[in-house]
């Protein structure tokens, strides 16, 4: 008896819920109100202890960040920007990789810097450590490796498919709009498939990332792991060296990568 009574109550509850779920009640917006909260200097003078503590902590942290990021590393002679197939900043960064080889007794035949890793432009005028960090925010380190001429041609084909990357001054590549490599020279000479070429790049690319799989065939790798070998530090050193000679840094678009019709 008790069991049947319980079932009867449960069935009634289910029925009530079913009717409730079928309700066709309509809702509409009756009104909308808004207000604007002006954030101005009034809040700077707050006496609330928690606000004062927070403000002081933020100001102290800002001083620390400014002290780290604001030192001038050098000067840019012009606006340096990034764009495929070739641009001033991507050219410059590839050239800096070649320049950085001297520290390791390396003389690279060419360098490759991925445009996807360049995250900001540099404006004409003073260049601070913070500006360089904006350009190269990752912990990529300089890397040197050897590729055969055949592997170099494969690499250039992959760069052509991507319609350009940062290439150093020694290179001249042409590709079709659909990404086929047409020609490639290193220091004015065609690539010899049987020769060996020394390359400077980022450790990230040396692993075959950014669709540059040819780098995986590398040999004779020199890949320093110290913090001082981060690419952004090498960029800083380049700007400092130019500044010490009273020079502003610049780099031209000069046909290192061209897209041509067949």
XYZ file of N, CA and C in Angstrom:
786
model
N 0.839 -1.210 0.000
C 0.000 0.000 0.000
C 0.868 1.253 0.000
N 1.834 1.233 0.892
C 2.735 2.387 0.946
C 3.529 2.524 -0.356
N 3.921 1.393 -0.923
C 4.714 1.424 -2.158
C 3.888 1.997 -3.296
N 2.619 1.596 -3.424
C 1.771 2.107 -4.484
C 1.505 3.594 -4.310
N 1.354 4.022 -3.096
C 1.111 5.436 -2.818
C 2.321 6.283 -3.251
N 3.502 5.747 -2.987
C 4.725 6.448 -3.359
C 4.831 6.583 -4.878
N 4.514 5.532 -5.587
C 4.563 5.569 -7.041
C 3.577 6.585 -7.583
N 2.398 6.634 -7.005
C 1.368 7.561 -7.446
C 1.827 9.004 -7.283
N 2.468 9.318 -6.184
C 2.963 10.669 -5.936
C 4.066 11.015 -6.956
N 4.970 10.079 -7.221
C 6.056 10.321 -8.160
C 5.524 10.581 -9.553
N 4.513 9.832 -9.960
C 3.923 10.032 -11.278
C 3.299 11.412 -11.387
N 2.652 11.852 -10.316
C 2.046 13.185 -10.324
C 3.108 14.269 -10.439
N 4.210 14.041 -9.759
C 5.290 15.023 -9.815
C 5.879 15.122 -11.223
N 6.038 13.959 -11.860
C 6.570 13.948 -13.221
C 5.625 14.665 -14.169
N 4.299 14.419 -13.987
C 3.302 15.054 -14.834
C 3.327 16.572 -14.681
N 3.477 17.027 -13.430
C 3.531 18.468 -13.172
C 4.763 19.092 -13.832
N 5.877 18.402 -13.758
C 7.102 18.909 -14.386
C 6.962 18.962 -15.896
N 6.298 17.978 -16.462
C 6.106 17.944 -17.910
C 5.310 19.148 -18.370
N 4.222 19.458 -17.636
C 3.413 20.624 -18.003
C 4.218 21.918 -17.844
N 5.032 21.950 -16.780
C 5.836 23.152 -16.541
C 6.835 23.368 -17.675
N 7.422 22.264 -18.177
C 8.419 22.390 -19.240
C 7.806 22.819 -20.561
N 6.515 22.641 -20.696
C 5.834 23.026 -21.932
C 5.275 24.437 -21.875
N 5.604 25.146 -20.782
C 5.084 26.496 -20.636
C 5.566 27.376 -21.790
N 4.690 28.234 -22.286
C 5.028 29.113 -23.410
C 5.114 30.564 -22.965
N 5.512 30.773 -21.699
C 5.628 32.139 -21.190
C 6.608 32.933 -22.039
N 6.262 34.170 -22.363
C 7.078 35.029 -23.197
C 7.752 36.104 -22.350
N 9.009 36.413 -22.696
C 9.745 37.444 -21.982
C 10.192 38.508 -22.984
N 10.190 39.740 -22.535
C 10.681 40.815 -23.385
C 11.432 41.829 -22.529
N 12.344 42.553 -23.141
C 13.125 43.565 -22.430
C 12.246 44.792 -22.227
N 12.059 45.157 -20.976
C 11.216 46.315 -20.668
C 11.987 47.612 -20.810
N 13.269 47.607 -20.424
C 14.073 48.815 -20.518
C 15.551 48.483 -20.380
N 16.385 49.388 -20.852
C 17.833 49.238 -20.747
C 18.392 50.531 -20.187
N 19.200 50.417 -19.155
C 19.826 51.590 -18.569
C 21.334 51.397 -18.560
N 22.054 52.463 -18.707
C 23.501 52.387 -18.650
C 24.053 53.623 -17.961
N 25.284 53.493 -17.515
C 25.958 54.639 -16.905
C 27.440 54.531 -17.209
N 28.126 55.643 -17.135
C 29.559 55.688 -17.392
C 30.293 56.007 -16.102
N 31.313 55.195 -15.814
C 32.125 55.436 -14.622
C 33.440 56.061 -15.079
N 33.662 57.273 -14.727
C 34.871 57.977 -15.127
C 36.018 57.625 -14.183
N 37.073 57.074 -14.762
C 38.263 56.748 -13.980
C 39.262 57.885 -14.177
N 39.453 58.682 -13.155
C 40.371 59.818 -13.268
C 41.215 59.936 -12.010
N 41.851 61.080 -11.842
C 42.807 61.267 -10.747
C 42.172 61.189 -9.359
N 40.846 61.267 -9.289
C 40.211 61.155 -7.969
C 40.597 59.859 -7.273
N 40.795 58.808 -8.063
C 41.112 57.512 -7.474
C 42.568 57.425 -7.035
N 43.405 58.325 -7.539
C 44.807 58.315 -7.134
C 44.965 58.735 -5.678
N 44.007 59.491 -5.174
C 44.108 60.026 -3.814
C 43.266 59.252 -2.809
N 42.882 58.034 -3.193
C 42.066 57.227 -2.289
C 42.830 56.940 -0.992
N 42.112 56.981 0.114
C 42.724 56.683 1.419
C 42.422 55.264 1.873
N 41.693 54.519 1.029
C 41.398 53.129 1.374
C 42.717 52.361 1.481
N 42.998 51.730 2.621
C 44.298 51.069 2.832
C 44.635 50.039 1.757
N 43.637 49.277 1.322
C 43.891 48.244 0.314
C 44.245 48.866 -1.032
N 43.543 49.949 -1.382
C 43.841 50.651 -2.636
C 45.245 51.249 -2.587
N 45.599 51.855 -1.453
C 46.921 52.460 -1.304
C 48.011 51.400 -1.442
N 47.820 50.244 -0.805
C 48.817 49.174 -0.888
C 48.984 48.691 -2.334
N 47.845 48.527 -3.003
C 47.890 48.045 -4.384
C 48.581 49.049 -5.292
N 48.232 50.324 -5.155
C 48.858 51.364 -5.969
C 50.361 51.415 -5.753
N 50.778 51.346 -4.503
C 52.210 51.404 -4.192
C 52.956 50.218 -4.800
N 52.324 49.032 -4.725
C 52.950 47.833 -5.279
C 53.081 47.942 -6.788
N 52.029 48.469 -7.443
C 52.069 48.623 -8.895
C 53.118 49.648 -9.313
N 53.208 50.750 -8.569
C 54.192 51.779 -8.895
C 55.612 51.251 -8.737
N 55.830 50.461 -7.706
C 57.159 49.897 -7.478
C 57.523 48.914 -8.589
N 56.544 48.104 -8.968
C 56.795 47.142 -10.046
C 57.052 47.863 -11.367
N 56.318 48.951 -11.617
C 56.513 49.726 -12.841
C 57.924 50.300 -12.901
N 58.429 50.763 -11.761
C 59.791 51.293 -11.721
C 60.799 50.204 -12.091
N 60.572 49.001 -11.589
C 61.478 47.888 -11.877
C 61.454 47.523 -13.359
N 60.239 47.459 -13.927
C 60.102 47.115 -15.342
C 60.721 48.197 -16.218
N 60.452 49.459 -15.892
C 61.012 50.565 -16.673
C 62.536 50.551 -16.640
N 63.090 50.267 -15.460
C 64.548 50.226 -15.339
C 65.148 49.128 -16.202
N 64.403 48.046 -16.383
C 64.878 46.929 -17.190
C 64.669 47.159 -18.685
N 63.535 47.748 -19.047
C 63.138 47.842 -20.453
C 63.520 49.144 -21.155
N 63.732 50.216 -20.415
C 63.928 51.526 -21.042
C 65.343 51.844 -21.527
N 66.383 51.148 -21.070
C 67.725 51.497 -21.556
C 67.820 51.439 -23.074
N 68.415 52.469 -23.653
C 68.554 52.562 -25.109
C 69.697 51.649 -25.564
N 69.417 50.830 -26.570
C 70.414 49.913 -27.120
C 71.069 50.476 -28.383
N 70.355 51.355 -29.061
C 70.876 51.926 -30.292
C 69.806 52.743 -30.977
N 69.968 52.933 -32.278
C 69.036 53.771 -33.027
C 68.733 53.147 -34.386
N 67.510 53.319 -34.828
C 67.102 52.885 -36.164
C 67.082 54.091 -37.086
N 67.705 53.963 -38.252
C 67.784 55.073 -39.197
C 66.461 55.310 -39.908
N 65.575 54.302 -39.857
C 64.288 54.378 -40.546
C 63.331 53.395 -39.893
N 62.082 53.463 -40.265
C 61.126 52.474 -39.786
C 61.490 51.105 -40.365
N 61.535 50.106 -39.504
C 61.880 48.744 -39.918
C 60.660 47.855 -39.683
N 60.128 47.282 -40.760
C 58.877 46.561 -40.700
C 59.022 45.180 -41.329
N 57.948 44.381 -41.205
C 57.986 42.991 -41.659
C 56.860 42.731 -42.650
N 57.213 42.107 -43.761
C 56.217 41.728 -44.762
C 56.835 40.730 -45.732
N 56.051 39.742 -46.138
C 56.500 38.816 -47.174
C 56.339 39.483 -48.544
N 57.183 39.155 -49.494
C 58.244 38.138 -49.445
C 59.551 38.632 -48.836
N 59.681 39.957 -48.684
C 60.934 40.514 -48.171
C 60.645 41.848 -47.512
N 61.388 42.165 -46.475
C 61.164 43.420 -45.760
C 62.436 43.849 -45.036
N 62.517 45.124 -44.669
C 63.742 45.604 -44.003
C 64.064 44.872 -42.706
N 63.065 44.645 -41.846
C 63.361 44.048 -40.548
C 63.708 42.569 -40.671
N 63.009 41.839 -41.530
C 63.346 40.420 -41.689
C 64.741 40.264 -42.299
N 65.096 41.139 -43.229
C 66.460 41.119 -43.781
C 67.488 41.407 -42.693
N 67.206 42.431 -41.894
C 68.140 42.834 -40.840
C 68.386 41.695 -39.847
N 67.323 41.056 -39.411
C 67.479 40.013 -38.393
C 68.268 38.822 -38.931
N 68.064 38.491 -40.213
C 68.864 37.419 -40.811
C 70.337 37.834 -40.885
N 70.586 39.080 -41.250
C 71.972 39.578 -41.296
C 72.611 39.557 -39.907
N 71.820 39.846 -38.874
C 72.348 39.837 -37.508
C 72.771 38.420 -37.105
N 72.053 37.410 -37.577
C 72.454 36.028 -37.287
C 73.824 35.723 -37.890
N 74.051 36.196 -39.112
C 75.378 36.012 -39.734
C 76.433 36.761 -38.929
N 76.119 38.004 -38.555
C 77.040 38.826 -37.752
C 77.353 38.136 -36.420
N 76.358 37.502 -35.827
C 76.554 36.850 -34.534
C 77.460 35.638 -34.595
N 77.750 35.143 -35.790
C 78.601 33.969 -35.898
C 80.028 34.199 -35.436
N 80.495 35.437 -35.501
C 81.892 35.724 -35.136
C 82.203 35.286 -33.706
N 81.238 35.445 -32.818
C 81.431 35.071 -31.410
C 81.732 33.583 -31.268
N 81.279 32.795 -32.235
C 81.446 31.339 -32.173
C 82.440 30.837 -33.218
N 83.218 31.765 -33.781
C 84.168 31.425 -34.847
C 83.469 30.757 -36.029
N 82.261 31.220 -36.296
C 81.478 30.695 -37.407
C 81.427 31.723 -38.536
N 81.440 31.236 -39.756
C 81.297 32.085 -40.941
C 80.192 31.496 -41.820
N 78.944 31.760 -41.471
C 77.826 31.152 -42.202
C 77.772 31.629 -43.653
N 77.393 30.717 -44.537
C 77.177 31.089 -45.932
C 75.892 31.897 -46.084
N 74.926 31.625 -45.219
C 73.684 32.393 -45.231
C 72.933 32.136 -43.925
N 71.871 32.914 -43.724
C 71.048 32.763 -42.521
C 69.574 32.834 -42.896
N 68.764 32.178 -42.071
C 67.306 32.200 -42.239
C 66.676 32.544 -40.900
N 65.771 33.523 -40.914
C 65.024 33.939 -39.717
C 63.542 33.889 -40.085
N 62.743 33.184 -39.306
C 61.326 33.042 -39.673
C 60.542 34.318 -39.393
N 59.763 34.741 -40.376
C 58.961 35.956 -40.213
C 57.898 35.793 -39.139
N 57.417 34.561 -38.947
C 56.405 34.339 -37.913
C 56.908 34.616 -36.511
N 58.226 34.587 -36.331
C 58.794 34.860 -35.015
C 59.067 36.322 -34.761
N 58.831 37.172 -35.759
C 59.052 38.617 -35.606
C 57.723 39.245 -35.212
N 57.596 39.700 -33.985
C 56.290 40.063 -33.437
C 56.031 41.560 -33.334
N 56.925 42.388 -33.847
C 56.702 43.838 -33.817
C 57.644 44.492 -34.821
N 57.367 45.745 -35.117
C 58.253 46.541 -35.967
C 59.102 47.448 -35.080
N 60.099 48.078 -35.686
C 60.909 49.064 -34.984
C 60.709 50.422 -35.654
N 60.435 51.425 -34.849
C 60.237 52.769 -35.380
C 61.562 53.506 -35.482
N 61.628 54.438 -36.402
C 62.813 55.271 -36.564
C 63.127 56.003 -35.261
N 64.397 56.019 -34.888
C 64.803 56.705 -33.662
C 65.395 55.746 -32.655
N 65.252 56.068 -31.391
C 65.855 55.248 -30.333
C 65.214 53.869 -30.275
N 66.052 52.884 -30.008
C 65.599 51.499 -29.864
C 65.979 51.038 -28.458
N 64.989 50.722 -27.652
C 65.222 50.297 -26.278
C 65.235 48.779 -26.166
N 65.633 48.313 -24.993
C 65.581 46.872 -24.745
C 64.144 46.360 -24.849
N 63.209 47.160 -24.391
C 61.806 46.762 -24.496
C 61.350 46.640 -25.936
N 61.824 47.542 -26.807
C 61.487 47.466 -28.234
C 61.983 46.148 -28.838
N 63.196 45.767 -28.475
C 63.772 44.532 -29.015
C 63.042 43.315 -28.456
N 62.635 43.380 -27.200
C 61.860 42.288 -26.620
C 60.529 42.135 -27.349
N 59.930 43.244 -27.747
C 58.687 43.180 -28.516
C 58.907 42.477 -29.855
N 60.036 42.752 -30.491
C 60.350 42.143 -31.780
C 60.628 40.652 -31.623
N 61.406 40.287 -30.612
C 61.835 38.894 -30.420
C 61.516 38.442 -28.998
N 60.244 38.161 -28.702
C 59.845 37.854 -27.326
C 60.143 36.428 -26.880
N 60.521 35.561 -27.807
C 60.720 34.159 -27.465
C 62.157 33.894 -27.025
N 62.368 32.739 -26.400
C 63.693 32.385 -25.920
C 64.473 31.585 -26.963
N 64.275 31.918 -28.240
C 65.027 31.256 -29.301
C 66.502 31.624 -29.214
N 67.344 30.650 -29.486
C 68.789 30.864 -29.423
C 69.399 30.685 -30.812
N 70.526 31.333 -31.022
C 71.208 31.218 -32.306
C 71.719 29.790 -32.480
N 71.733 29.329 -33.723
C 72.139 27.953 -34.002
C 72.881 27.923 -35.334
N 73.917 27.096 -35.409
C 74.691 26.940 -36.640
C 74.674 25.461 -37.032
N 74.560 25.206 -38.324
C 74.452 23.830 -38.800
C 74.926 23.745 -40.240
N 75.125 22.534 -40.698
C 75.552 22.292 -42.080
C 74.469 21.532 -42.828
N 74.209 21.967 -44.077
C 73.301 21.273 -44.984
C 74.018 21.013 -46.299
N 73.686 19.909 -46.927
C 74.200 19.676 -48.280
C 73.488 20.613 -49.244
N 74.095 20.815 -50.420
C 73.459 21.668 -51.412
C 72.078 21.166 -51.792
N 71.913 19.856 -51.874
C 70.601 19.295 -52.203
C 69.582 19.629 -51.123
N 70.020 19.564 -49.862
C 69.115 19.911 -48.762
C 68.825 21.405 -48.727
N 69.800 22.218 -49.101
C 69.594 23.664 -49.182
C 68.516 23.976 -50.229
N 68.583 23.307 -51.378
C 67.572 23.523 -52.410
C 66.187 23.093 -51.915
N 66.151 22.024 -51.152
C 64.873 21.603 -50.552
C 64.370 22.672 -49.589
N 65.274 23.207 -48.770
C 64.908 24.274 -47.838
C 64.378 25.490 -48.587
N 65.072 25.893 -49.643
C 64.628 27.055 -50.412
C 63.266 26.800 -51.058
N 63.018 25.555 -51.457
C 61.700 25.216 -51.979
C 60.616 25.377 -50.934
N 60.942 25.020 -49.694
C 59.977 25.186 -48.601
C 59.757 26.650 -48.274
N 60.804 27.454 -48.369
C 60.666 28.901 -48.162
C 59.829 29.511 -49.280
N 60.027 29.022 -50.513
C 59.225 29.512 -51.642
C 57.747 29.211 -51.416
N 57.451 28.024 -50.870
C 56.059 27.671 -50.589
C 55.440 28.618 -49.567
N 56.270 29.190 -48.706
C 55.791 30.118 -47.672
C 55.863 31.576 -48.145
N 56.275 31.750 -49.414
C 56.354 33.089 -50.018
C 57.300 34.021 -49.265
N 58.383 33.426 -48.746
C 59.431 34.245 -48.159
C 59.615 34.079 -46.674
N 60.863 34.203 -46.251
C 61.251 34.266 -44.837
C 62.383 35.290 -44.752
N 62.862 35.538 -43.547
C 64.001 36.427 -43.399
C 65.253 35.774 -43.955
N 65.854 36.397 -44.959
C 67.031 35.837 -45.634
C 68.192 36.819 -45.550
N 69.381 36.294 -45.387
C 70.561 37.154 -45.271
C 70.994 37.669 -46.643
N 71.919 38.622 -46.617
C 72.320 39.381 -47.806
C 72.864 38.499 -48.931
N 73.452 37.363 -48.609
C 74.088 36.524 -49.632
C 73.093 35.798 -50.530
N 71.819 35.789 -50.165
C 70.837 34.988 -50.891
C 70.039 35.807 -51.903
N 69.710 35.128 -53.014
C 68.775 35.668 -53.994
C 67.889 34.508 -54.453
N 66.626 34.561 -54.068
C 65.665 33.524 -54.415
C 64.532 34.120 -55.232
N 64.031 33.354 -56.186
C 62.815 33.743 -56.898
C 61.849 32.565 -56.854
N 60.563 32.889 -56.779
C 59.530 31.861 -56.710
C 58.295 32.332 -57.451
N 57.455 31.399 -57.823
C 56.204 31.724 -58.511
C 55.139 32.061 -57.481
N 54.055 32.697 -57.901
C 52.977 33.031 -56.956
C 52.372 31.803 -56.258
N 52.459 30.631 -56.911
C 51.916 29.427 -56.273
C 52.968 28.671 -55.465
N 54.135 29.308 -55.226
C 55.102 28.765 -54.284
C 56.124 27.794 -54.843
N 56.418 27.873 -56.127
C 57.451 27.014 -56.701
C 58.759 27.780 -56.817
N 59.849 27.157 -56.379
C 61.166 27.787 -56.476
C 61.594 27.841 -57.938
N 61.997 29.024 -58.392
C 62.447 29.212 -59.771
C 63.969 29.226 -59.842
N 64.612 29.979 -58.952
C 66.075 30.072 -58.968
C 66.573 30.409 -57.569
N 67.834 30.090 -57.342
C 68.448 30.390 -56.038
C 69.955 30.508 -56.213
N 70.515 31.556 -55.644
C 71.967 31.715 -55.637
C 72.432 32.070 -54.232
N 73.678 31.694 -53.955
C 74.344 32.047 -52.702
C 75.629 32.770 -53.074
N 75.740 34.004 -52.636
C 76.881 34.845 -53.018
C 77.048 34.893 -54.532
N 75.926 34.990 -55.226
C 75.953 35.152 -56.668
C 76.160 33.879 -57.464
N 76.287 32.735 -56.804
C 76.535 31.481 -57.501
C 75.368 30.511 -57.304
N 75.038 29.734 -58.337
C 73.983 28.721 -58.178
C 74.345 27.738 -57.076
N 73.344 27.189 -56.431
C 73.580 26.225 -55.360
C 74.119 24.932 -55.958
N 75.232 24.458 -55.421
C 75.846 23.200 -55.850
C 75.250 22.072 -55.013
N 74.489 21.165 -55.620
C 73.854 20.098 -54.838
C 74.831 19.231 -54.061
N 76.084 19.169 -54.507
C 77.075 18.306 -53.863
C 77.945 19.027 -52.832
N 77.769 20.336 -52.716
C 78.580 21.111 -51.777
C 77.967 21.069 -50.382
N 78.719 21.586 -49.406
C 78.238 21.728 -48.029
C 78.134 23.215 -47.712
N 77.062 23.599 -47.048
C 76.825 25.005 -46.726
C 76.592 25.160 -45.226
N 77.234 26.189 -44.670
C 77.080 26.492 -43.246
C 75.954 27.517 -43.102
N 75.019 27.244 -42.200
C 73.810 28.051 -42.071
C 73.657 28.538 -40.628
N 73.263 29.796 -40.486
C 72.887 30.340 -39.174
C 71.368 30.477 -39.143
N 70.777 30.084 -38.036
C 69.326 30.195 -37.900
C 68.973 30.182 -36.416
N 67.701 29.979 -36.114
C 67.242 29.854 -34.733
C 67.142 28.378 -34.372
N 67.360 28.049 -33.108
C 67.238 26.651 -32.707
C 65.835 26.108 -33.001
N 64.838 26.962 -32.929
C 63.459 26.575 -33.232
C 63.332 26.094 -34.676
N 63.943 26.798 -35.599
C 63.875 26.403 -37.007
C 64.766 25.199 -37.282
N 65.877 25.105 -36.578
C 66.789 23.984 -36.777
C 66.113 22.648 -36.484
N 65.034 22.685 -35.722
C 64.276 21.467 -35.414
C 63.290 21.109 -36.521
N 63.218 21.960 -37.557
C 62.319 21.679 -38.666
C 60.949 22.298 -38.524
N 60.821 23.255 -37.615
C 59.522 23.904 -37.403
C 59.220 24.919 -38.502
N 58.001 25.447 -38.473
C 57.510 26.410 -39.477
C 57.635 25.856 -40.892
N 57.401 24.557 -41.029
C 57.366 23.878 -42.328
C 58.709 23.915 -43.054
N 59.802 24.116 -42.320
C 61.129 24.060 -42.931
C 61.803 22.751 -42.523
N 61.193 21.653 -43.003
C 61.620 20.315 -42.606
C 63.029 19.964 -43.055
N 63.531 20.643 -44.081
C 64.883 20.331 -44.575
C 65.926 20.513 -43.484
N 65.660 21.375 -42.514
C 66.625 21.597 -41.425
C 66.852 20.329 -40.601
N 65.928 19.393 -40.661
C 66.090 18.164 -39.881
C 67.243 17.294 -40.394
N 67.737 17.593 -41.591
C 68.841 16.834 -42.161
C 70.200 17.440 -41.785
N 70.188 18.337 -40.848
C 71.387 19.073 -40.437
C 72.472 18.162 -39.876
N 73.717 18.626 -40.002
C 74.872 17.971 -39.380
C 75.748 19.056 -38.762
N 76.728 18.632 -37.973
C 77.722 19.548 -37.385
C 77.048 20.737 -36.692
N 76.149 20.425 -35.788
C 75.330 21.458 -35.157
C 76.067 22.119 -33.993
N 76.028 23.446 -33.965
C 76.483 24.220 -32.804
C 75.256 24.968 -32.300
N 74.764 24.554 -31.134
C 73.511 25.111 -30.620
C 73.676 25.486 -29.149
N 74.190 26.687 -28.865
C 74.422 27.109 -27.478
C 73.106 27.227 -26.715
N 73.158 26.931 -25.433
C 71.927 26.924 -24.631
C 71.878 28.025 -23.575
N 72.932 28.809 -23.449
C 72.969 29.839 -22.407
C 72.000 30.980 -22.668
N 71.545 31.596 -21.596
C 70.628 32.733 -21.691
C 71.222 33.838 -22.556
N 72.531 34.026 -22.461
C 73.188 35.099 -23.219
C 73.159 34.839 -24.727
N 72.799 33.628 -25.125
C 72.740 33.294 -26.550
C 71.339 33.417 -27.127
N 70.393 33.917 -26.314
C 69.070 34.225 -26.859
C 69.225 35.231 -27.987
N 68.465 35.034 -29.050
C 68.595 35.884 -30.228
C 68.374 37.357 -29.889
N 67.454 37.653 -28.976
C 67.204 39.071 -28.663
C 68.430 39.727 -28.048
N 69.233 38.967 -27.306
C 70.460 39.539 -26.744
C 71.479 39.819 -27.846
N 71.518 38.963 -28.854
C 72.424 39.186 -29.980
C 71.968 40.402 -30.777
N 70.663 40.588 -30.903
C 70.132 41.790 -31.564
C 70.546 43.035 -30.780
N 70.433 42.979 -29.449
C 70.865 44.104 -28.610
C 72.342 44.411 -28.858
N 73.165 43.382 -28.894
C 74.602 43.585 -29.084
C 74.891 44.240 -30.432
N 74.135 43.860 -31.442
C 74.319 44.444 -32.770
C 74.010 45.941 -32.746
N 72.898 46.304 -32.109
C 72.531 47.721 -32.025
C 73.548 48.499 -31.190
N 74.023 47.897 -30.123
C 75.020 48.565 -29.287
C 76.322 48.781 -30.065
N 76.718 47.783 -30.843
C 77.959 47.903 -31.619
C 77.841 49.018 -32.653
N 76.677 49.107 -33.297
C 76.469 50.186 -34.266
C 76.473 51.543 -33.572
N 75.832 51.606 -32.406
C 75.756 52.869 -31.672
C 77.132 53.320 -31.211
N 77.970 52.367 -30.839
C 79.326 52.707 -30.401
C 80.131 53.350 -31.526
N 79.760 53.042 -32.775
C 80.428 53.644 -33.927
C 79.691 54.881 -34.426
N 78.647 55.287 -33.685
C 77.877 56.462 -34.077
C 76.960 56.210 -35.261
N 76.586 54.967 -35.478
C 75.764 54.617 -36.626
C 74.348 54.216 -36.202
N 73.379 54.624 -37.000
C 72.002 54.150 -36.830
C 71.810 52.945 -37.742
N 71.038 51.992 -37.280
C 70.866 50.733 -38.006
C 69.808 50.887 -39.097
N 70.097 50.318 -40.260
C 69.125 50.298 -41.352
C 69.341 49.034 -42.172
N 68.378 48.710 -42.997
C 68.503 47.565 -43.891
C 67.518 47.746 -45.033
N 67.979 47.463 -46.245
C 67.156 47.744 -47.424
C 66.489 46.482 -47.953
N 65.397 46.682 -48.670
C 64.799 45.626 -49.480
C 65.569 45.614 -50.791
N 66.218 44.500 -51.114
C 67.156 44.488 -52.236
C 66.997 43.289 -53.161
N 65.849 42.633 -53.094
C 65.622 41.514 -53.999
C 66.119 40.185 -53.486
N 66.192 40.010 -52.192
C 66.620 38.721 -51.648
C 65.581 37.632 -51.927
N 64.304 38.047 -51.987
C 63.234 37.099 -52.313
C 62.249 37.813 -53.234
N 62.046 37.241 -54.422
C 61.123 37.839 -55.389
C 60.072 36.806 -55.798
N 58.871 37.278 -55.969
C 57.803 36.463 -56.524
C 57.612 36.890 -57.981
N 57.813 35.936 -58.904
C 57.767 36.260 -60.333
C 56.788 35.324 -61.053
N 56.268 35.786 -62.158
C 55.401 34.942 -62.985
C 56.273 34.046 -63.868
N 55.822 32.835 -64.063
C 56.582 31.889 -64.893
C 56.570 32.343 -66.361
